[in-house]
Coordinates of N, CA, C and O in Angstrom, one line a residue:
M1 N -28.7 33.2 60.3 CA -28.7 34.5 60.4 C -28.7 34.9 61.8 O -29.1 33.8 62.8
S2 N -28.5 36.2 62.3 CA -28.3 36.4 63.8 C -29.3 38.2 64.0 O -29.3 38.5 62.7
I3 N -29.6 37.8 64.8 CA -30.2 39.5 65.1 C -29.5 39.9 66.7 O -29.4 38.8 67.7
W4 N -29.3 41.2 67.0 CA -29.1 41.5 68.2 C -29.3 42.8 68.3 O -29.7 43.9 67.5
W5 N -29.6 43.4 69.3 CA -30.2 44.7 70.0 C -29.7 45.0 71.3 O -29.3 44.1 72.0
S6 N -29.4 46.5 71.4 CA -29.1 46.8 72.5 C -29.9 48.0 73.1 O -30.1 48.7 72.5
L7 N -30.2 48.2 74.3 CA -31.0 49.1 75.0 C -30.7 49.6 76.1 O -29.6 49.2 77.1
H8 N -30.5 51.1 76.2 CA -30.3 52.0 77.4 C -31.6 52.2 78.0 O -32.4 52.9 77.4
L9 N -31.7 51.8 79.1 CA -33.2 52.1 79.9 C -32.9 52.6 81.1 O -32.0 52.8 81.7
R10 N -33.8 53.6 81.3 CA -33.9 54.1 82.4 C -34.3 53.2 83.8 O -35.0 52.2 83.6
R11 N -33.4 53.6 85.1 CA -33.6 52.7 86.0 C -35.0 53.0 86.9 O -34.9 53.5 87.7
E12 N -36.0 52.6 86.1 CA -37.7 52.5 86.7 C -38.3 51.0 86.3 O -37.9 50.7 85.3
A13 N -39.3 51.2 87.0 CA -39.8 49.8 86.8 C -40.7 49.5 85.6 O -40.8 48.7 84.9
A14 N -41.0 50.9 85.0 CA -41.6 50.7 83.8 C -40.6 50.0 82.8 O -41.0 50.0 81.5
S15 N -39.2 50.2 82.9 CA -38.3 49.7 81.7 C -38.5 48.2 81.8 O -38.0 47.6 80.7
V16 N -38.8 47.3 83.0 CA -38.7 46.0 82.8 C -39.8 45.5 81.8 O -39.5 44.7 81.3
P17 N -41.0 45.6 81.7 CA -42.0 45.3 80.7 C -41.4 45.6 79.5 O -41.6 44.7 78.3
L18 N -41.1 46.7 79.2 CA -40.5 47.1 77.9 C -39.6 46.4 77.2 O -39.6 45.8 76.2
A19 N -38.4 45.9 78.1 CA -37.4 45.0 77.9 C -38.1 43.8 77.4 O -37.4 42.8 76.6
R20 N -38.9 42.8 78.2 CA -39.1 41.7 78.2 C -40.2 42.0 76.7 O -40.4 40.6 76.0
R21 N -40.8 43.1 76.5 CA -41.6 42.9 75.2 C -41.2 43.0 73.9 O -41.2 42.1 72.7
L22 N -40.0 43.8 74.2 CA -39.2 43.6 72.9 C -38.3 42.3 72.9 O -38.6 41.9 71.3
L23 N -38.2 41.8 73.5 CA -37.4 40.2 73.6 C -38.4 39.5 73.1 O -38.5 38.4 71.8
L24 N -39.7 39.2 73.2 CA -40.8 38.5 73.1 C -41.1 38.8 71.6 O -41.6 37.7 70.9
G25 N -41.4 39.9 71.2 CA -41.4 40.2 70.2 C -40.2 39.9 68.7 O -40.9 39.4 67.6
T26 N -39.0 39.8 69.3 CA -38.1 39.8 68.7 C -38.1 38.2 68.4 O -38.1 37.6 67.1
M27 N -38.0 37.6 69.3 CA -38.1 35.9 69.5 C -39.3 35.3 68.4 O -39.6 34.2 67.5
E28 N -40.5 36.0 68.7 CA -42.1 35.5 68.0 C -41.4 35.8 66.5 O -41.7 35.1 65.8
T29 N -41.0 36.9 66.0 CA -41.0 37.7 64.7 C -39.7 36.3 64.1 O -40.0 36.0 62.9
A30 N -38.7 36.0 64.8 CA -37.7 34.6 64.5 C -38.3 33.5 64.4 O -37.6 32.6 63.4
G31 N -39.5 33.2 64.8 CA -39.9 31.8 65.2 C -39.6 30.9 66.1 O -39.4 29.8 66.3
V32 N -39.1 31.5 67.2 CA -38.6 30.8 68.3 C -40.0 30.5 69.2 O -40.5 30.8 69.2
D33 N -39.6 29.1 70.0 CA -40.8 28.4 70.3 C -41.5 29.1 71.5 O -40.4 29.6 72.2
P34 N -42.7 29.1 71.6 CA -43.0 30.1 72.8 C -42.9 30.2 74.2 O -42.6 30.7 74.9
D35 N -42.3 28.9 74.4 CA -42.1 28.3 75.8 C -40.6 28.8 75.7 O -40.1 29.2 77.1
T36 N -39.8 28.6 75.0 CA -38.6 28.9 74.9 C -38.2 30.6 75.1 O -37.8 31.0 76.2
S37 N -39.4 31.4 74.4 CA -39.3 33.0 74.6 C -39.6 33.2 76.0 O -39.0 34.1 76.5
Y38 N -40.6 32.2 76.4 CA -41.4 32.9 77.7 C -40.2 32.8 79.0 O -40.0 33.6 79.8
D39 N -39.5 31.7 79.0 CA -38.6 31.4 79.9 C -37.2 32.6 79.7 O -37.0 33.3 81.0
L40 N -36.9 32.6 78.5 CA -35.9 33.8 78.6 C -36.4 35.3 79.1 O -35.7 36.1 79.2
S41 N -37.8 35.5 78.6 CA -38.2 36.9 79.0 C -38.5 37.2 80.6 O -38.3 38.1 81.1
L42 N -38.9 35.6 81.1 CA -38.9 36.0 82.6 C -37.4 36.0 83.1 O -37.2 36.9 84.2
A43 N -36.4 35.2 82.5 CA -35.4 35.7 83.2 C -34.7 37.2 82.9 O -34.2 37.2 83.6
L44 N -35.2 37.3 81.6 CA -34.7 38.7 81.5 C -35.5 39.9 82.5 O -34.8 40.7 82.9
G45 N -36.5 39.8 82.5 CA -37.2 40.4 84.0 C -36.6 40.6 85.1 O -36.7 41.6 85.5
E46 N -36.4 39.4 85.1 CA -35.7 39.3 86.7 C -34.4 39.7 86.9 O -34.4 41.0 87.7
A47 N -33.4 39.9 85.6 CA -32.2 40.4 85.8 C -32.5 42.1 85.6 O -31.8 43.0 86.2
C48 N -33.5 42.5 84.8 CA -33.7 43.8 84.7 C -34.4 44.3 86.1 O -34.1 45.7 86.5
A49 N -35.0 43.1 86.7 CA -35.3 44.2 88.1 C -34.4 44.5 89.2 O -34.4 45.4 90.0
N50 N -33.2 43.4 88.7 CA -32.2 43.5 89.8 C -31.4 44.8 89.8 O -31.1 45.7 90.4
A51 N -31.4 45.0 87.9 CA -30.4 46.3 88.0 C -31.3 47.5 88.4 O -31.0 48.7 88.6
V52 N -32.7 47.4 88.2 CA -33.5 48.7 88.8 C -33.3 48.7 90.0 O -33.2 50.1 90.6
E53 N -33.7 47.8 91.0 CA -33.6 47.8 92.5 C -32.1 48.3 92.6 O -31.7 49.1 93.9
H54 N -31.0 47.5 92.2 CA -29.5 47.6 92.9 C -28.9 48.3 92.2 O -27.4 48.4 92.3
G55 N -29.2 49.0 91.2 CA -28.1 49.5 90.1 C -27.4 50.7 90.3 O -26.7 51.7 89.7
G56 N -27.5 51.6 91.6 CA -26.5 52.5 92.1 C -27.4 53.7 91.9 O -28.0 54.1 91.4
E57 N -27.2 54.5 93.2 CA -28.0 55.9 93.4 C -27.9 56.8 92.1 O -28.4 57.9 92.0
E58 N -26.4 56.9 92.0 CA -25.9 58.1 91.3 C -25.8 57.6 89.6 O -25.8 58.5 88.5
S59 N -26.7 56.2 88.9 CA -26.8 56.2 87.9 C -28.5 56.0 87.7 O -29.1 55.5 88.2
A60 N -28.9 56.9 86.5 CA -30.1 56.7 86.0 C -30.4 55.8 85.1 O -31.8 55.7 84.6
E61 N -29.7 54.8 84.4 CA -29.9 53.9 83.3 C -29.3 52.5 83.4 O -28.4 52.4 84.6
F62 N -29.3 51.5 82.6 CA -28.9 50.3 82.7 C -29.2 49.6 81.4 O -29.9 50.5 80.4
R63 N -28.0 48.9 80.9 CA -28.2 48.2 79.6 C -28.6 47.2 79.4 O -28.1 46.1 80.4
V64 N -29.3 46.5 78.5 CA -29.9 45.2 77.9 C -29.3 45.1 76.3 O -29.6 45.7 75.8
T65 N -28.5 44.0 76.6 CA -28.1 43.5 75.2 C -28.6 42.2 74.7 O -28.6 41.3 75.6
A66 N -29.3 41.8 73.7 CA -29.8 40.7 73.3 C -28.9 40.1 72.2 O -29.1 40.9 71.2
Y67 N -28.4 38.7 71.8 CA -28.1 38.0 70.5 C -28.7 37.0 70.3 O -28.9 36.0 71.1
L68 N -29.5 36.7 69.1 CA -30.0 35.5 68.6 C -29.0 35.1 67.7 O -28.8 36.0 66.6
D69 N -28.2 34.3 67.9 CA -27.0 33.8 67.1 C -27.1 32.4 66.7 O -26.8 31.5 67.7
G70 N -27.6 31.6 65.5 CA -27.6 30.4 65.2 C -28.9 29.6 66.2 O -29.7 30.0 66.0
E71 N -28.4 28.8 67.2 CA -28.7 27.9 67.9 C -29.2 28.6 69.3 O -29.6 28.0 70.3
K72 N -28.5 29.7 69.3 CA -28.6 30.2 71.2 C -29.0 31.7 71.1 O -28.6 32.3 70.4
C73 N -29.5 31.7 71.9 CA -29.8 33.2 72.5 C -29.1 33.6 73.6 O -28.8 33.0 74.6
R74 N -28.5 34.5 73.7 CA -27.5 35.4 74.8 C -28.1 36.8 75.1 O -28.1 37.6 74.4
I75 N -28.2 37.0 76.5 CA -28.7 38.3 77.1 C -27.9 38.8 78.2 O -27.3 38.1 78.9
E76 N -27.6 39.9 78.1 CA -26.6 40.7 78.9 C -27.3 41.7 79.8 O -27.7 42.5 78.9
V77 N -27.4 41.8 80.9 CA -28.0 43.2 81.8 C -26.9 43.6 82.7 O -26.2 43.0 83.4
A78 N -26.4 45.0 82.3 CA -25.3 45.9 82.9 C -25.8 47.0 83.8 O -26.5 47.7 83.0
D79 N -25.5 47.0 85.0 CA -25.6 48.4 85.5 C -24.6 49.0 86.1 O -23.4 48.5 85.9
S80 N -24.7 50.3 86.8 CA -23.8 51.0 87.2 C -23.8 51.1 88.8 O -23.2 51.9 89.3
G81 N -24.0 50.1 89.3 CA -24.5 49.9 90.8 C -22.7 49.7 91.6 O -22.1 49.6 90.9
P82 N -23.1 48.8 92.8 CA -22.1 48.4 93.4 C -21.5 47.0 93.1 O -20.3 47.0 93.5
G83 N -22.0 46.6 92.0 CA -21.7 45.3 91.9 C -22.1 44.0 92.5 O -22.6 44.3 93.8
F84 N -21.4 42.9 92.4 CA -21.7 41.8 93.5 C -20.9 41.8 94.3 O -19.7 42.2 94.1
P85 N -21.0 41.4 95.6 CA -19.5 41.3 96.7 C -18.8 40.4 95.9 O -19.1 39.4 95.3
V86 N -17.5 40.7 96.2 CA -16.7 39.4 96.0 C -16.1 38.4 96.5 O -16.5 38.4 97.6
G87 N -16.2 37.0 95.9 CA -16.2 36.0 96.8 C -16.7 34.7 96.1 O -17.2 34.6 95.2
P88 N -16.4 33.6 96.5 CA -16.7 32.3 96.1 C -18.3 32.0 96.0 O -18.9 32.8 97.0
L89 N -19.3 31.9 95.1 CA -20.7 31.6 95.0 C -21.1 33.0 95.8 O -21.9 32.9 96.2
H90 N -20.9 34.2 95.0 CA -21.1 35.6 95.4 C -22.2 36.1 95.0 O -22.9 36.7 95.8
A91 N -22.6 35.5 94.2 CA -23.9 36.3 93.5 C -25.2 35.6 94.0 O -26.0 36.3 93.9
V92 N -25.3 34.3 94.1 CA -26.4 33.8 94.4 C -26.3 33.2 96.0 O -25.8 32.2 96.1
P93 N -27.1 33.9 97.1 CA -26.8 33.1 98.2 C -27.6 32.0 98.4 O -28.6 31.6 97.6
R94 N -27.1 30.9 98.9 CA -27.2 29.6 98.9 C -28.4 29.4 100.0 O -28.9 28.3 100.3
E95 N -28.8 30.3 100.9 CA -29.5 29.9 102.1 C -30.8 30.0 101.8 O -31.0 30.8 100.5
P96 N -31.8 29.0 102.4 CA -33.1 29.4 101.5 C -33.8 30.6 102.0 O -33.2 31.2 103.0
V97 N -34.7 31.0 101.1 CA -35.4 32.6 101.2 C -36.6 31.8 102.1 O -37.4 31.0 101.7
P98 N -36.9 32.9 103.0 CA -38.3 32.6 103.7 C -39.5 32.8 102.8 O -39.2 33.6 102.0
G99 N -40.0 31.7 103.0 CA -41.7 31.9 102.2 C -42.2 32.7 102.1 O -43.1 33.3 101.2
D100 N -42.2 34.2 102.9 CA -43.0 35.2 103.2 C -42.2 36.4 102.5 O -42.8 37.6 102.4
A101 N -41.0 35.9 102.0 CA -40.1 37.3 101.4 C -40.5 37.7 100.4 O -41.1 37.0 99.4
E102 N -40.5 38.8 100.0 CA -40.7 39.6 99.0 C -39.7 39.5 97.6 O -40.2 40.1 96.7
S103 N -38.6 39.4 98.1 CA -37.5 39.2 97.1 C -36.5 38.3 97.4 O -36.6 37.5 98.4
G104 N -35.7 38.1 96.7 CA -34.4 37.3 96.9 C -34.4 36.1 96.1 O -33.5 34.9 96.2
R105 N -35.2 35.9 95.2 CA -35.2 34.5 94.2 C -34.9 34.8 92.9 O -34.9 34.0 92.2
G106 N -34.7 36.1 92.3 CA -34.9 36.6 91.0 C -33.4 35.8 90.4 O -33.3 35.3 88.9
L107 N -32.4 36.0 91.2 CA -31.2 35.4 90.7 C -30.9 33.7 90.3 O -30.7 33.1 89.5
R108 N -31.7 33.2 91.3 CA -32.0 31.6 91.4 C -32.8 31.2 90.3 O -32.5 30.2 89.6
L109 N -34.1 32.1 90.1 CA -34.6 31.9 88.9 C -34.3 31.9 87.5 O -34.3 31.1 86.8
I110 N -33.2 33.1 87.5 CA -32.4 32.9 86.3 C -31.7 31.4 85.8 O -31.7 31.3 84.7
E111 N -30.9 31.3 86.9 CA -30.1 29.9 87.0 C -31.1 28.4 86.5 O -30.6 28.2 85.7
E112 N -32.2 29.0 86.9 CA -33.1 27.7 86.6 C -33.6 27.7 85.2 O -33.8 26.8 84.4
L113 N -33.9 28.9 84.6 CA -34.4 29.0 83.2 C -33.6 29.1 81.9 O -33.8 28.8 80.9
A114 N -32.1 29.2 82.8 CA -30.9 29.3 81.3 C -30.3 28.5 81.2 O -30.4 27.6 82.5
D115 N -29.6 28.3 80.7 CA -29.0 26.7 80.1 C -27.1 27.2 80.9 O -26.7 26.7 81.6
H116 N -27.1 28.6 80.5 CA -25.7 28.9 81.3 C -25.6 30.4 81.8 O -26.3 31.2 81.2
V117 N -25.1 30.6 82.8 CA -25.4 31.6 83.6 C -24.2 32.4 84.2 O -23.2 31.7 84.9
H118 N -23.8 34.0 84.0 CA -22.6 34.5 84.6 C -23.2 35.6 85.2 O -23.6 36.3 84.8
F119 N -22.5 35.6 86.8 CA -22.8 36.8 87.3 C -21.6 37.3 87.7 O -20.5 36.8 88.0
G120 N -21.5 38.5 87.3 CA -20.0 39.3 87.1 C -20.0 41.0 87.7 O -21.2 41.4 88.0
N121 N -18.9 41.4 87.5 CA -18.8 43.2 87.9 C -18.1 43.2 86.7 O -17.6 42.9 85.8
R122 N -18.7 44.8 86.4 CA -18.1 45.4 85.1 C -16.4 46.1 85.4 O -16.3 46.1 86.5
A123 N -15.6 45.7 84.4 CA -14.0 46.0 85.0 C -14.3 47.8 84.9 O -14.7 48.2 83.9
G124 N -13.5 48.3 85.7 CA -13.2 49.4 85.5 C -14.2 50.3 86.1 O -14.2 51.1 87.1
R125 N -15.4 50.5 85.5 CA -16.5 51.6 85.6 C -17.4 51.0 87.1 O -18.0 51.6 87.8
G126 N -17.0 49.6 87.5 CA -18.3 49.0 88.4 C -19.6 48.8 87.9 O -20.1 49.3 86.7
G127 N -20.3 48.4 88.4 CA -21.3 47.6 88.3 C -21.5 46.4 88.1 O -20.5 45.4 88.1
A128 N -22.7 45.8 88.2 CA -23.0 44.1 88.1 C -23.2 43.9 86.7 O -23.8 44.7 85.9
V129 N -23.0 42.6 86.1 CA -23.4 42.3 85.0 C -23.9 40.7 85.1 O -23.2 40.2 85.6
V130 N -25.1 40.8 84.5 CA -25.9 39.4 84.6 C -25.9 38.9 83.2 O -26.6 39.5 82.1
S131 N -25.2 37.9 82.8 CA -25.3 37.3 81.6 C -25.9 36.0 81.4 O -25.5 35.0 82.4
F132 N -26.6 35.7 80.3 CA -27.6 33.8 80.5 C -27.5 33.7 79.0 O -27.9 34.7 78.4
D133 N -27.6 32.1 78.8 CA -28.2 32.0 77.4 C -28.8 30.8 77.7 O -28.8 30.2 78.3
K134 N -29.1 30.5 76.6 CA -30.1 29.3 76.2 C -30.1 28.6 75.0 O -30.2 29.8 74.1
I135 N -30.2 27.4 74.8 CA -30.1 27.0 73.3 C -31.4 27.2 73.0 O -32.8 27.0 73.7
L136 N -31.7 27.9 71.5 CA -33.2 27.7 71.1 C -33.9 26.8 70.6 O -33.4 25.9 70.0
K137 N -35.3 26.4 71.0 CA -36.1 25.6 70.1 C -36.8 26.5 69.2 O -37.2 27.5 69.4
W138 N -36.9 26.1 68.2 CA -37.7 26.8 66.9 C -39.1 26.4 66.8 O -39.5 24.9 66.7
R139 N -40.2 27.1 66.5 CA -41.3 26.5 65.8 C -41.3 26.3 64.4 O -40.3 26.4 63.6
P140 N -41.9 25.0 63.8 CA -41.7 24.6 62.6 C -41.9 25.7 61.2 O -42.8 26.5 61.8
G141 N -41.1 25.7 60.7 CA -41.4 26.5 59.4 C -40.7 27.8 59.9 O -40.8 29.2 59.2
A142 N -40.1 28.0 61.1 CA -39.2 29.1 61.9 C -38.8 30.3 60.7 O -37.5 29.4 60.1
P143 N -38.7 31.5 60.3 CA -38.1 32.2 59.2 C -36.4 32.4 59.5 O -35.4 32.0 58.8
L144 N -35.9 31.9 60.7 CA -34.7 32.2 61.4 C -33.9 31.1 61.5 O -32.8 31.1 62.1
A145 N -34.5 29.7 61.9 CA -34.1 28.1 62.2 C -33.1 28.0 61.2 O -33.2 28.2 60.1
L146 N -32.1 27.6 61.9 CA -30.9 26.6 61.0 C -31.3 25.8 60.5 O -32.3 24.6 60.9
T147 N -31.3 25.7 59.0 CA -31.7 24.6 58.1 C -30.4 23.4 58.2 O -29.2 23.9 58.1
S148 N -30.5 22.1 58.0 CA -29.3 21.2 58.0 C -29.0 21.0 56.4 O -29.7 21.5 55.6

């Protein structure tokens, strides 16, 4: 069985916890292991925070799409901002973030929490796309866990 949902959210800070709560509720209902759910919700929060901060002055919204399909969850966050700069390793700066910096760690955190991450730009209309997936671990007796 699979579950998917898509949200169009306002580009404001209050949208970030809303997206996280919806993902956590979906995963709890499906029977996903709480540690896996937490990792994905934290990564989602970081991706949403980036969309809110960098989503473009002319855009008032961003989109979150989540798919739980079989053994994997894939999440995509897309905005209408300027997108990522083009070039090798363009999305995640590799230089150290100063210890007193208040930002600059979100994309690296997503890379650590997910199994596969892609940072790219929307074709045609512009904007950034952050997509990531993780192999799911299930609670015993989970309603949506695959059975052998």
